[in-house]
Coordinates of C-alpha atoms in Angstrom, one line a residue:
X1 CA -21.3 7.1 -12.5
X2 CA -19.0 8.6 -15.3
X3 CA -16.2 6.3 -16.3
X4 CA -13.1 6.9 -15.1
X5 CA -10.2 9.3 -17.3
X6 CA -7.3 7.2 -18.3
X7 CA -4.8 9.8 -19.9
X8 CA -1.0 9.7 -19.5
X9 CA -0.7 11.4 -16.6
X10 CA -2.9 8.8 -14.8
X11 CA -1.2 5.9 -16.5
X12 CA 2.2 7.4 -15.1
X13 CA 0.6 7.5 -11.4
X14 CA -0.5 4.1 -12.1
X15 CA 3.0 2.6 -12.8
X16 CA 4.4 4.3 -10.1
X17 CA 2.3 2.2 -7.5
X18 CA 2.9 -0.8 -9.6
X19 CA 6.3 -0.7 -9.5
X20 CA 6.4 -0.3 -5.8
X21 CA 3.8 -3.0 -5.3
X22 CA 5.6 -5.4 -7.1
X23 CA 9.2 -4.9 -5.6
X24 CA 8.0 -5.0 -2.3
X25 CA 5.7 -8.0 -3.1
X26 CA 8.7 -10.2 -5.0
X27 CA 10.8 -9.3 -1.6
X28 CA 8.3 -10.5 0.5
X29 CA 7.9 -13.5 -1.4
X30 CA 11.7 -14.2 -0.6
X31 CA 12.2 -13.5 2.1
X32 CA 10.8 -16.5 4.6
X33 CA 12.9 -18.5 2.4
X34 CA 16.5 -16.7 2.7
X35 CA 15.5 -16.1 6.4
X36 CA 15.4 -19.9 6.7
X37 CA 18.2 -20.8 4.4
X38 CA 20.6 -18.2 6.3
X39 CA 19.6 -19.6 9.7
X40 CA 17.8 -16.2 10.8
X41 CA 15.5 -16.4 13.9
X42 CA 11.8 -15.5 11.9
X43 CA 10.9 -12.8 14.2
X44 CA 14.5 -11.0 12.4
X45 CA 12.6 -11.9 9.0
X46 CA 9.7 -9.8 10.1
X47 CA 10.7 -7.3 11.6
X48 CA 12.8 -5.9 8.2
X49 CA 9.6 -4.5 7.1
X50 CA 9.1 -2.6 10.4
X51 CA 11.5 -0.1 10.9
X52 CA 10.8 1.2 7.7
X53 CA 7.2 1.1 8.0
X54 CA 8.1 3.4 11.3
X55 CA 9.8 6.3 9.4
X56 CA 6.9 5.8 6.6
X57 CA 4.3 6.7 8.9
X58 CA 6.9 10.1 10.0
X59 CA 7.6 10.7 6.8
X60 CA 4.2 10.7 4.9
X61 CA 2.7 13.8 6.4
X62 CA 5.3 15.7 5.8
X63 CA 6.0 14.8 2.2
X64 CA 1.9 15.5 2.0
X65 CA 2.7 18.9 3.2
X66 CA 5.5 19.7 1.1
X67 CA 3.6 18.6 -1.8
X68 CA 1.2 21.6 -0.9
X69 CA 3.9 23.6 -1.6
X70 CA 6.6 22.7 -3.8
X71 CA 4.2 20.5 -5.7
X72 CA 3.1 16.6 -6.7
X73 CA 5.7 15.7 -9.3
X74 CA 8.5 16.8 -7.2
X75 CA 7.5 14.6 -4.5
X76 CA 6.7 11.3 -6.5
X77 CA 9.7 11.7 -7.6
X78 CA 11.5 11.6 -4.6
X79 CA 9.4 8.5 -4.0
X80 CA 10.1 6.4 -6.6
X81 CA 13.7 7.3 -6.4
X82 CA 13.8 6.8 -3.1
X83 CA 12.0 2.8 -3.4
X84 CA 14.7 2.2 -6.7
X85 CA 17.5 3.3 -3.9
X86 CA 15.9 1.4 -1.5
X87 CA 15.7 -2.0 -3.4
X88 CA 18.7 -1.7 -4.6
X89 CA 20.9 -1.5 -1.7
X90 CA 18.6 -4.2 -0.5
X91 CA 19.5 -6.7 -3.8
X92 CA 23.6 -5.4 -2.5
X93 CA 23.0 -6.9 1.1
X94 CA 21.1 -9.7 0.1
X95 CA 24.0 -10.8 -1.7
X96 CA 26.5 -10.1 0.2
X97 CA 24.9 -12.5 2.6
X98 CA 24.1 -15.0 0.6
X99 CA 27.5 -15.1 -0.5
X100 CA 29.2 -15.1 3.4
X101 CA 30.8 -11.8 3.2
X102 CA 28.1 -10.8 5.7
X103 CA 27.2 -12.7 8.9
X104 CA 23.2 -13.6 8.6
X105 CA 22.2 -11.6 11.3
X106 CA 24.7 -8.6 9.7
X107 CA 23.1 -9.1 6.5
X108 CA 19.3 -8.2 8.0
X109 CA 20.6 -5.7 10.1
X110 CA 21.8 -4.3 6.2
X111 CA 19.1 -4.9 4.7
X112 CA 16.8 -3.1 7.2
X113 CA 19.7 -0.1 6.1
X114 CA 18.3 -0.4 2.8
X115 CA 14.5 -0.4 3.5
X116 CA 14.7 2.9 5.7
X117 CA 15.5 4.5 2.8
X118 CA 11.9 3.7 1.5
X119 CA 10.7 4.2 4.6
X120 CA 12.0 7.9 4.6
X121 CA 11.6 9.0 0.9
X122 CA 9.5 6.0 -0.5
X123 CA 6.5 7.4 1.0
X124 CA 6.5 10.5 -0.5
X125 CA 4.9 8.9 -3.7
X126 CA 1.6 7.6 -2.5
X127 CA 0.2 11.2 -0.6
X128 CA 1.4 12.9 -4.0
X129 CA -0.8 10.5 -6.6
X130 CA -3.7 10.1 -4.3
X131 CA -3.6 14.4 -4.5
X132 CA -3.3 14.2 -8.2
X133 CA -5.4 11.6 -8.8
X134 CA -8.6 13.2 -6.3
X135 CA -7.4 16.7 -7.8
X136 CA -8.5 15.3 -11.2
X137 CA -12.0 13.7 -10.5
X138 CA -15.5 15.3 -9.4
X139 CA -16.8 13.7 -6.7
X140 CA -18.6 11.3 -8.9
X141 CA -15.6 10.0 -10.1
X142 CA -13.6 9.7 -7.3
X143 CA -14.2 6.5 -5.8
X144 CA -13.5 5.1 -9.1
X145 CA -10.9 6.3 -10.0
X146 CA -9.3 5.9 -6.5
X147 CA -10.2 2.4 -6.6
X148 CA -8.4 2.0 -10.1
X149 CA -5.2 3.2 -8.6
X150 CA -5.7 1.0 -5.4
X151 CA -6.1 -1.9 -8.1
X152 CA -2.1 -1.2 -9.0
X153 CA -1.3 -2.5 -6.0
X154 CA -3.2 -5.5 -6.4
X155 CA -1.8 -5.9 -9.8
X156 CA 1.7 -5.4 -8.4
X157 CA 1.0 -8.0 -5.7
X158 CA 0.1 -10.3 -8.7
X159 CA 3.4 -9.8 -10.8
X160 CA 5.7 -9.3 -8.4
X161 CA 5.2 -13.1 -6.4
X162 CA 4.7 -14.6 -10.3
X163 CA 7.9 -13.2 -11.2
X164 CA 10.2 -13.3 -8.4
X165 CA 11.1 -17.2 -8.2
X166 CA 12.3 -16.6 -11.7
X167 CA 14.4 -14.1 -11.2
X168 CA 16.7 -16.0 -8.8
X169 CA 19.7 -15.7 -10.6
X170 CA 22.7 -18.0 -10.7
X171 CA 26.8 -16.7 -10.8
X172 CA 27.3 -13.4 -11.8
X173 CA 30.1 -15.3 -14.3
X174 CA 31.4 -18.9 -13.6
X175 CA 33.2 -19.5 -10.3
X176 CA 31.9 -15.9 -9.3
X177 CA 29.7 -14.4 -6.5
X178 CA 26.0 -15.6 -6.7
X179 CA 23.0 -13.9 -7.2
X180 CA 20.4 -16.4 -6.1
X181 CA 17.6 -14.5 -4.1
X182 CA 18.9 -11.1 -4.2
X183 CA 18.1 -11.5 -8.3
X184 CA 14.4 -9.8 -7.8
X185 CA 16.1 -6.8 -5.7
X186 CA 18.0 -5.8 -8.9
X187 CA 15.5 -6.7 -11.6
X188 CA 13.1 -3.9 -9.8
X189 CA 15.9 -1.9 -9.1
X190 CA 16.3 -1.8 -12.9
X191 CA 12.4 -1.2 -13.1
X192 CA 12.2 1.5 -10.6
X193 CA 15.0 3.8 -12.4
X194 CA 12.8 3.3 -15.8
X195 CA 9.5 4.7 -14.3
X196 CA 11.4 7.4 -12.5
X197 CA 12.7 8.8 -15.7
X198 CA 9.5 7.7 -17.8
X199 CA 7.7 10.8 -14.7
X200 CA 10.4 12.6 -15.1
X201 CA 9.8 13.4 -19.0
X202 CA 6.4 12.8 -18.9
X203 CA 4.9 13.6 -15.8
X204 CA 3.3 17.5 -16.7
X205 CA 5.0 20.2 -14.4
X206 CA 2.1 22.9 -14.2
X207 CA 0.5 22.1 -11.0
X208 CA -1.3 25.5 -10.1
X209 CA -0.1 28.4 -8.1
X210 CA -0.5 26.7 -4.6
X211 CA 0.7 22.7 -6.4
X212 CA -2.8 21.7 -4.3
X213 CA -5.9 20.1 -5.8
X214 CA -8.0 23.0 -5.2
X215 CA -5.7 25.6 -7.9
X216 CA -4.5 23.0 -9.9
X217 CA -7.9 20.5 -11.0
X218 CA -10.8 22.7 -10.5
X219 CA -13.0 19.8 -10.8
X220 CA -12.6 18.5 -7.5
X221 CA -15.1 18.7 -5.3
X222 CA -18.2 19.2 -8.0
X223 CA -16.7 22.5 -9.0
X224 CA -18.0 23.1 -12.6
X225 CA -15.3 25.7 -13.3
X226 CA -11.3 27.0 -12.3
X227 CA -13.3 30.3 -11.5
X228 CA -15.8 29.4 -9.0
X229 CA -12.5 27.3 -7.0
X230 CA -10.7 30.6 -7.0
X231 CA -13.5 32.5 -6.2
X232 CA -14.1 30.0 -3.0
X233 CA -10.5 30.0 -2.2
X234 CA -10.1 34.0 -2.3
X235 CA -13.1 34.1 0.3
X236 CA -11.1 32.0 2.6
X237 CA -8.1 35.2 2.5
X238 CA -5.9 32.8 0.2
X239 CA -6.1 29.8 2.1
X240 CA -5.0 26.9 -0.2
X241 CA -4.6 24.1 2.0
X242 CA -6.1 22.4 5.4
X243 CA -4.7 20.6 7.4
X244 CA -6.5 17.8 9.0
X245 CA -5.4 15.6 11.8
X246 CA -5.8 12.5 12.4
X247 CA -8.4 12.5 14.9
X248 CA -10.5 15.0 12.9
X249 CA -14.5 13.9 13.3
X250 CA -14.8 13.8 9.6
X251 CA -11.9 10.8 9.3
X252 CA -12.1 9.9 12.6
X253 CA -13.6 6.6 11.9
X254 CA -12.2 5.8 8.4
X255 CA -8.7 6.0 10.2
X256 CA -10.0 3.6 12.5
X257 CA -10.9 1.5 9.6
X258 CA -7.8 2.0 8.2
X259 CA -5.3 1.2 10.7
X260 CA -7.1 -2.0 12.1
X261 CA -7.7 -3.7 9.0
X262 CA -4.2 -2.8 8.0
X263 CA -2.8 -4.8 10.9
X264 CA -5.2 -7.7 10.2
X265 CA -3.6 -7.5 6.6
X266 CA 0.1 -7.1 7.6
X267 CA -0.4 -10.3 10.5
X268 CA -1.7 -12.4 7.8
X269 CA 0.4 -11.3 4.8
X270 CA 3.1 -11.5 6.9
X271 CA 2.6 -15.2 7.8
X272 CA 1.5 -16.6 4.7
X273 CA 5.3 -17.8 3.6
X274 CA 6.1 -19.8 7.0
X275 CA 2.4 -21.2 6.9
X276 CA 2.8 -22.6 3.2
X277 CA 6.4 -23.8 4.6
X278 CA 5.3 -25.5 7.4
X279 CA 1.8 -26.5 6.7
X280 CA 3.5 -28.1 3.0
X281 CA 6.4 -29.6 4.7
X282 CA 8.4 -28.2 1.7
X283 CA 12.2 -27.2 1.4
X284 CA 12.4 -22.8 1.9
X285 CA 13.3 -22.6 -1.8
X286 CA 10.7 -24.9 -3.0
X287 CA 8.6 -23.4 -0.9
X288 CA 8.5 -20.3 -3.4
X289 CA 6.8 -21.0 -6.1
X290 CA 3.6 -22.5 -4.4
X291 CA 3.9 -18.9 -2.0
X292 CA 3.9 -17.0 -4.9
X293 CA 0.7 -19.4 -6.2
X294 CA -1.0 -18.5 -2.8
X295 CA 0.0 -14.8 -2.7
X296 CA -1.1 -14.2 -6.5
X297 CA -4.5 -15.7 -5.9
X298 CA -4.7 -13.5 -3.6
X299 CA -4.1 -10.4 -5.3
X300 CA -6.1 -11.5 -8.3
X301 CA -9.0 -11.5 -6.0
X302 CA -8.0 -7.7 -4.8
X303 CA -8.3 -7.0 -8.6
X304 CA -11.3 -9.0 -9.0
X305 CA -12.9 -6.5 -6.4
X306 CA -11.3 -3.4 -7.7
X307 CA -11.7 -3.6 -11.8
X308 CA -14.8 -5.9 -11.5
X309 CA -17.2 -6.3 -8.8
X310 CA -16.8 -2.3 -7.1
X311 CA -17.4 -0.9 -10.9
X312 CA -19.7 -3.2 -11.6
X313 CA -21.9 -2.8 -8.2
X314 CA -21.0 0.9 -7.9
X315 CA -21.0 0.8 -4.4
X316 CA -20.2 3.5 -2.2
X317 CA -17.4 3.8 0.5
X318 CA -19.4 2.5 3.8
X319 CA -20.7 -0.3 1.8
X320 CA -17.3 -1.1 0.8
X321 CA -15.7 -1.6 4.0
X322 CA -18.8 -3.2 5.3
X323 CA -18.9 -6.3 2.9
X324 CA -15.3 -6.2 2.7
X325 CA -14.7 -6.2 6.4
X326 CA -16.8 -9.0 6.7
X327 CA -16.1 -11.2 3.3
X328 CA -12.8 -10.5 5.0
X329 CA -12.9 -11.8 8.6
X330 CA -14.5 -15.5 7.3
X331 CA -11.2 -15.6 4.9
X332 CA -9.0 -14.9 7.7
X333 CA -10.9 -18.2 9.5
X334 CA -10.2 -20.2 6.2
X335 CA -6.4 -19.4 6.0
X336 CA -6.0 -20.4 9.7
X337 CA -8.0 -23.6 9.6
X338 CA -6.5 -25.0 6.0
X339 CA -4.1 -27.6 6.0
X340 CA -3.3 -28.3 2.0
X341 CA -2.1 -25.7 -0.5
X342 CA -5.7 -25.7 -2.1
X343 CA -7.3 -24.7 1.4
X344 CA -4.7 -22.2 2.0
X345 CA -4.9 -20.3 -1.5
X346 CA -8.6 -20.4 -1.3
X347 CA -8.9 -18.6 2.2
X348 CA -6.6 -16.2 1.1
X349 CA -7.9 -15.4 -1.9
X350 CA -11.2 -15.1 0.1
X351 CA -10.0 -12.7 2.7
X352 CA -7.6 -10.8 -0.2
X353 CA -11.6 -9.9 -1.9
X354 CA -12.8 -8.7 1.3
X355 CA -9.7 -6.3 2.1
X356 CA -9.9 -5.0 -1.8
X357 CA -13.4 -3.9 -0.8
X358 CA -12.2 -2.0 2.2
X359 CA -9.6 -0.8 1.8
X360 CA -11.0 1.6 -1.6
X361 CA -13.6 2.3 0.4
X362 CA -11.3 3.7 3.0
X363 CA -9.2 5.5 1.1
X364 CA -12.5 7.0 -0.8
X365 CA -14.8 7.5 2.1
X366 CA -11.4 9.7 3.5
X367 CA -11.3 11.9 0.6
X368 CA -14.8 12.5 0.2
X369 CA -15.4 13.4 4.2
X370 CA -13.3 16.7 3.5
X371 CA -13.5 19.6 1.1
X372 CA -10.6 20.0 -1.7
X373 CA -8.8 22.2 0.5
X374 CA -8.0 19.3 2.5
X375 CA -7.1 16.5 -0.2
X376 CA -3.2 16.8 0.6
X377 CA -3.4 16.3 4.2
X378 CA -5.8 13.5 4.0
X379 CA -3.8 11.6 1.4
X380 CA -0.8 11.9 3.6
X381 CA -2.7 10.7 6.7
X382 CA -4.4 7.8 4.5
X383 CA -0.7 6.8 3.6
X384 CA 0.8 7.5 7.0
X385 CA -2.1 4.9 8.1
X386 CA -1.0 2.3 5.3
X387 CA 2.7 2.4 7.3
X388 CA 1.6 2.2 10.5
X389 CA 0.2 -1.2 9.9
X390 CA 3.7 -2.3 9.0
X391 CA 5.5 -1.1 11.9
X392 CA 4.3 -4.2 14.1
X393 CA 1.7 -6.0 12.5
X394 CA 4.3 -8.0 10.7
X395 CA 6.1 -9.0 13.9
X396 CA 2.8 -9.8 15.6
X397 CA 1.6 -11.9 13.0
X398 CA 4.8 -14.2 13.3
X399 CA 5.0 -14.0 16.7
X400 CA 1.1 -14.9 17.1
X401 CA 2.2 -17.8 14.2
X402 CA 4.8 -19.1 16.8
X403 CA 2.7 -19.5 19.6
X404 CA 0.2 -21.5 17.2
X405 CA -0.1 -21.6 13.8
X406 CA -4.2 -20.6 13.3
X407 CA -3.5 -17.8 16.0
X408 CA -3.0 -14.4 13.8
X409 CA -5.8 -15.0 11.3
X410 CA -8.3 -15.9 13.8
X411 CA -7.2 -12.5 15.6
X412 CA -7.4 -10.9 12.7
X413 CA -10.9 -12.3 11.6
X414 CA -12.1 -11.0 15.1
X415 CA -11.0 -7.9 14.5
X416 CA -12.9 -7.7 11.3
X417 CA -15.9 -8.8 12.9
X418 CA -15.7 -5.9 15.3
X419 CA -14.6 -3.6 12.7
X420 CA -18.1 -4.6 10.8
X421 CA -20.1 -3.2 13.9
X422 CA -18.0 -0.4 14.7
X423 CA -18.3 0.9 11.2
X424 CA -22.3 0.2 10.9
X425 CA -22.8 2.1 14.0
X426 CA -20.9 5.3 13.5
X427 CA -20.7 5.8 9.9
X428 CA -23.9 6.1 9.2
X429 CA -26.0 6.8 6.1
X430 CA -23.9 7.7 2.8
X431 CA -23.2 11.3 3.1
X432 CA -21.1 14.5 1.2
X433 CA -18.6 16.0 3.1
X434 CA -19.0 18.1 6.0
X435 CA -17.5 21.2 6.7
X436 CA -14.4 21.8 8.8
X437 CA -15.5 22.1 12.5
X438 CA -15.2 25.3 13.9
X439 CA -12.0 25.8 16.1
X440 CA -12.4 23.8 19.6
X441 CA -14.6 21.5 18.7
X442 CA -13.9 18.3 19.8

């Protein structure tokens, strides 16, 4: 398999889902710990991530769409405007509540305010560089270079827990309002506005005709030249795009995939800062450096997967959810059963592999089930997916984690387990895309 083409335009996509990985990941990390310090009820503390996970999954098909048309770099720029916005407003309400000027519960209810801004224009980014990005590879390259860009993320899950409990920040001046734990909010902020420009200069405009993958990177899909992609789309009568739902038989199971072992992910992500709390008998504040400790060994296993083992093994996108459904699962049983901070950083790190083996190989194994025509609908579904496991899997896991501590991960390690038979069964044999069915079938 060829190596994958690191120019600026990829580094630029890159940073963009590092940025967003890591502001969202330093905010998680503080979270359990301001939710305790202000006195706020833990289901309140999950469910900030949900209502903007909501619009995300709303929003994400139709940014895909008006990608199609208007073009990529328009919408990633909307989206990493809209996350800079988001976080932000967040780091505003944070501090006005840690500061009293906002009752605890008014100072979630605000800071759910802020994250529905990511929610609504946050997710136009992601559908936008998986487009570009699948726009710019052969099918040889794709999963590759697909699983590259998922490895931001895992990077961004690294930095952003490492950094955060450094960048609680004292008074603003002596005797004046504190920063405390709204400090990471602004530092990303400040972050986010510095990538948006850096796409803004950098980023290139010429997209094609149609802004899709199919005019713009005629290598997509095997094509060996712009000619033959023009030729194939003028035989369609001009058709430059496809959309796909989400029940299409060629995704139908990667979507599965996707949106199961996204709630597994979300219940168990979503937990991990009460469990190191409670199971370390710690103060919420002290609590965040070993949270970060558990949530960076985590990620650094995601990377492992991505930049190491997956190039390394070259496997393909069934294999990958296979193994990393079921390395996975026996995590998810380690988390739950470990009592020390060792036990807990280990089974994380464990089940954090297995999910950076999946989830490439369902974002890949989605692109490659359609034609290039289809690229933009399929990234938006993909991210739409990646939402939807926020919308209540985070509430879930902490109400599963108040009826008994163990409860979401062994849930989510039996839904793993299923997910590993489901996927043997009906994906099958490794396989090119198929053709769109004809219209009516089911």
């Amino acid at each position: 398999m060829k190596p994958v083409r690191i120019d600026t335009t990829f580094a630029l996509l890159f940073m963009v889902m590092l940025a967003i990985a890591m502001g969202n990941t330093a905010l998680q990390t503080v979270l359990p710990a301001l939710g305790r310090r202000l006195g706020a009820p833990d289901a309140v503390v999950a469910a900030v991530f949900s209502v903007s996970a909501l619009l995300w999954v709303v929003a994400a098909p139709y940014w895909a769409r008006r990608s199609d048309r208007q073009g990529r770099r328009a919408m990633v720029l909307v989206g990493i405007g809209g996350f800079t916005v988001s976080v932000f407003l967040c780091g505003l309400f944070l501090m006005a509540g840690i500061n009293g000027w906002l009752a605890p519960f008014a100072t979630f209810v605000a800071f759910i305010g802020g994250r529905v801004v990511y929610g609504m224009f946050g997710s136009a980014a992601p559908p936008a560089v998986q487009a570009l990005v699948a726009g710019r590879t052969t099918r040889e390259e794709r999963t590759k270079a697909l699983t590259l860009l998922a490895s931001a993320f895992g990077l961004g899950t690294i930095l952003g827990p490492a950094i955060a409990p450094y960048l609680v920040l004292g008074h603003l001046w002596a005797g004046g309002p504190e920063v405390g734990l709204a400090g990471p909010a602004f530092v990303f902020s400040a972050f986010g506005l510095a990538i948006w420009i850096a796409v803004y200069r950098y980023l290139p405009r010429a997209e094609g005709p149609a802004h899709g993958a199919a005019t713009a990177y005629p290598s997509i899909g095997g094509q060996s030249s712009g000619a033959s992609v023009t030729a194939a789309v003028s035989e369609r009568g001009g058709e430059h795009s496809e959309a796909v739902g989400y029940f299409d038989p060629r995704i139908r199971t990667w979507i599965i995939i996707g949106l199961v072992m996204g709630h597994a992910q979300a219940m168990t992500g979503q937990a991990i800062g009460f469990l190191v709390i409670d199971r370390l008998n710690v103060d919420p504040v002290a609590a965040l450096e070993p949270t970060g400790l558990v949530l960076m060994m985590g990620a650094g296993s995601a990377l492992l997967a991505q930049w190491g083992l997956i190039p390394l093994l070259d496997l393909k996108p069934r294999a990958l959810a296979l193994w990393g459904l079921g390395v996975a699962a026996a995590g998810c049983v380690m988390t739950g059963s470990a009592t020390s901070l060792y036990g807990i950083a280990l089974g994380y790190a464990l089940a954090s592999l297995g999910f950076g083996f999946a989830r490439p190989g369902f974002t890949a194994g989605s692109s490659l089930a359609v034609g290039p025509e289809a690229q933009g609908s399929v990234a938006g579904k993909v991210t739409s997916i990646n939402g939807a496991a926020f919308v209540l899997g985070p509430s879930i896991g902490v109400g599963l984690y108040e009826l008994w501590r163990p409860l979401p991960y062994l849930i989510a390690a039996f839904g793993m387990a299923a997910l590993v038979i489901y996927a043997f069964v009906t994906l099958g044999r490794e396989s090119p895309h198929r053709p769109a069915p004809p219209p009516g079938h089911p």
